């Protein structure tokens, strides 16, 4: 019913913030109804959606444990309704794990194994096989020929567009599975971590929550609260990555963060990326 | 001088100035090669000249009468040359904030994103713009970021295998596949094998039908 | 309708599937080849090194050696027709058709003078100054469909190209840039970030002076009076009425040209451009000014 109201208003092309009462199906207390202002903003698209419809999400609040819908927000389909490519997600996750990994396995070569400098027996005459050192790979106790060498890094860069599409796919998957929430800001009423735990319980957000803010400094209360809860983490927009989004059950973005992510991803989807594609490419002369 | 070009060369400029310029070009050419190398040297100091101090002043000691001159010591070795500590600005310069010429600087910087194409009466190069009505169809072929239709020819096996690929498909891909097959069959009087890839959102046709499919796409308004 | 659309279908399928997590993702089947060790007859054995000889023993003969007979690289004598090929200047072509495409797609601003920097910025043209490439050679392919009024500056243009541009009321100039200036024009952002003063453009070498001082090739050092005469001659030759550009509303833009010592439009030699603080440092010292203005 609300969606019909909203679509009717949209057809009238109202761009101003109207004061409308929201009759949601959830039982809302009387006090919260007084402050009910539904902000519908008609978005001024930089890259207009061509065919796939934009997604609409509720803007929620974080200052009460109970959910209050503060408005409706449009998200670009190329970022939040992209085709969910599980293989691209997998490649991104493997890439993120591998770039960090250093293998410390180490074996000694024939030069490093103690001993084996002398020719064990003369070349000819004994009827035995000819050898130069007792530490050659042929010998028991000898060095390893092509064994692991310590400090082997597995760094490589996944192609630019695979990384870009990894982000769009994961965001779309999160939104499709109802694990994406947009919050107006991250201003909590208390710094008590119990408040956050109750909020997460009540709203049925997964046990682990990833909060994404626009800036890399956050209000004091949220910082203190998330500090003590290990499975609730707060990151800035530039820290957004596929692994973290999958590790945490719920993804909560601030309105500014959602806009910023959209802006940045759309920019790279529509820019000349030849330099980015060439960088870190292997076998370049 | 105007804020833009240094000398506004219009078609009514004096002949004599230009003839003089041409006459001294040869001598200038000779000079230019020398000046260029000096420029290179100056460039190392980023436009500001550095008062190269000799060793004793660097260490804080006073300049004695028997101190060595700068030119006799060659600071070509990084390990044996002193660090540059005091840069005395010899030349006067002014910092112009928000200059009028900033528009010219911005013109030189690269694009943030590929610019959108403004509607025009005609496009002499043969570029066909997409139509608004294409969004009403049950399927859709989105344009690439360079505003081209994403239909490509892939040639492999030393030219023996030619595959036409239509990318960036949205909507009902199977209906699009049926339409393409029937269209190509009509046009070429032969059955055309296709491959539909739902996850990758593309359709591949066996054979070189790029021209036909481009025409079809333009007719639909993609 | 919704269930047939591929993206909508897959996203709605996700709603009834378990949450995508690190534990239930995988790559496409057969996308990763198993790393097979080279073992036994077909997989390994001699590992492509053959039997005995320098090949298997990894002690190869020098490249080009033909086991004693006179090798190819010594057999063929020098040919004088290609003497100095490595010193010759190159001008990678840009067709008029491509230029029209760039203009149609709004990748270049036709309301301002076009030079090599704006064409490289469009992304349609690129060249390498390190490989003795001295700029744009505007070719006449597409001269019949060319229909844009522009003020363009290239490095080489033939008569047909000049006619095609001037027929539409445009202005074409050929100008010389030395390799260092070309590097600056190719990536102005990188140059500005280096903090160096804009240098002066060098004058053409002796074998190019004739080209750039002749009005026939619309050289930047040519006499403007001669150029007007040549414009009329060309119009008569190719059979079009020469548009009166002096009466054009864009006359000021059309007649805008760079100084022979200027690299960028609007920016003088000697200036240091600070991109971060959005300011320009201009020299005031007489010595510097006389140098950069010479």
PDB file of N, CA and C in Angstrom, chain C residues 52 76 96 100 120-121 131 168 170 179 194 199 220 222-223 292:
ATOM      1  N   UNK C  52      70.630 -36.044 -26.216  1.00  0.00           N
ATOM      2  CA  UNK C  52      72.026 -35.590 -26.170  1.00  0.00           C
ATOM      3  C   UNK C  52      72.173 -34.174 -26.711  1.00  0.00           C
ATOM      4  N   UNK C  76      73.594 -11.632 -45.799  1.00  0.00           N
ATOM      5  CA  UNK C  76      72.898 -10.562 -46.533  1.00  0.00           C
ATOM      6  C   UNK C  76      73.651  -9.252 -46.368  1.00  0.00           C
ATOM      7  N   UNK C  96      40.481  11.352 -41.225  1.00  0.00           N
ATOM      8  CA  UNK C  96      39.428  12.370 -41.035  1.00  0.00           C
ATOM      9  C   UNK C  96      38.149  11.700 -40.535  1.00  0.00           C
ATOM     10  N   UNK C 100      36.144  12.673 -37.263  1.00  0.00           N
ATOM     11  CA  UNK C 100      34.695  12.937 -37.247  1.00  0.00           C
ATOM     12  C   UNK C 100      34.016  12.122 -36.160  1.00  0.00           C
ATOM     13  N   UNK C 120      44.700  13.260 -27.837  1.00  0.00           N
ATOM     14  CA  UNK C 120      45.163  12.146 -26.996  1.00  0.00           C
ATOM     15  C   UNK C 120      44.230  11.992 -25.805  1.00  0.00           C
ATOM     16  N   UNK C 121      43.737  13.104 -25.269  1.00  0.00           N
ATOM     17  CA  UNK C 121      42.810  13.079 -24.132  1.00  0.00           C
ATOM     18  C   UNK C 121      41.529  12.337 -24.508  1.00  0.00           C
ATOM     19  N   UNK C 131      59.687   6.619 -29.927  1.00  0.00           N
ATOM     20  CA  UNK C 131      59.974   5.835 -31.133  1.00  0.00           C
ATOM     21  C   UNK C 131      60.055   6.726 -32.367  1.00  0.00           C
ATOM     22  N   UNK C 168      34.658  23.178 -44.815  1.00  0.00           N
ATOM     23  CA  UNK C 168      33.611  23.273 -43.789  1.00  0.00           C
ATOM     24  C   UNK C 168      33.724  24.522 -42.940  1.00  0.00           C
ATOM     25  N   UNK C 170      36.529  25.518 -41.452  1.00  0.00           N
ATOM     26  CA  UNK C 170      37.480  25.358 -40.357  1.00  0.00           C
ATOM     27  C   UNK C 170      38.842  25.916 -40.702  1.00  0.00           C
ATOM     28  N   UNK C 179      60.548  16.397 -29.603  1.00  0.00           N
ATOM     29  CA  UNK C 179      60.138  15.208 -28.826  1.00  0.00           C
ATOM     30  C   UNK C 179      59.842  15.475 -27.356  1.00  0.00           C
ATOM     31  N   UNK C 194      55.180  16.914 -11.831  1.00  0.00           N
ATOM     32  CA  UNK C 194      56.621  16.854 -11.598  1.00  0.00           C
ATOM     33  C   UNK C 194      57.178  18.179 -11.093  1.00  0.00           C
ATOM     34  N   UNK C 199      58.693  24.295 -20.458  1.00  0.00           N
ATOM     35  CA  UNK C 199      59.812  24.753 -21.296  1.00  0.00           C
ATOM     36  C   UNK C 199      59.306  25.412 -22.564  1.00  0.00           C
ATOM     37  N   UNK C 220      52.910  26.767 -39.354  1.00  0.00           N
ATOM     38  CA  UNK C 220      52.678  27.752 -38.302  1.00  0.00           C
ATOM     39  C   UNK C 220      53.632  28.935 -38.382  1.00  0.00           C
ATOM     40  N   UNK C 222      54.412  30.239 -41.379  1.00  0.00           N
ATOM     41  CA  UNK C 222      54.206  30.853 -42.695  1.00  0.00           C
ATOM     42  C   UNK C 222      53.561  32.226 -42.557  1.00  0.00           C
ATOM     43  N   UNK C 223      53.649  32.959 -43.635  1.00  0.00           N
ATOM     44  CA  UNK C 223      53.073  34.305 -43.707  1.00  0.00           C
ATOM     45  C   UNK C 223      51.547  34.193 -43.816  1.00  0.00           C
ATOM     46  N   UNK C 292      62.694  32.855 -21.084  1.00  0.00           N
ATOM     47  CA  UNK C 292      61.512  32.112 -21.496  1.00  0.00           C
ATOM     48  C   UNK C 292      60.733  32.794 -22.602  1.00  0.00           C
TER      49      UNK C 292
END
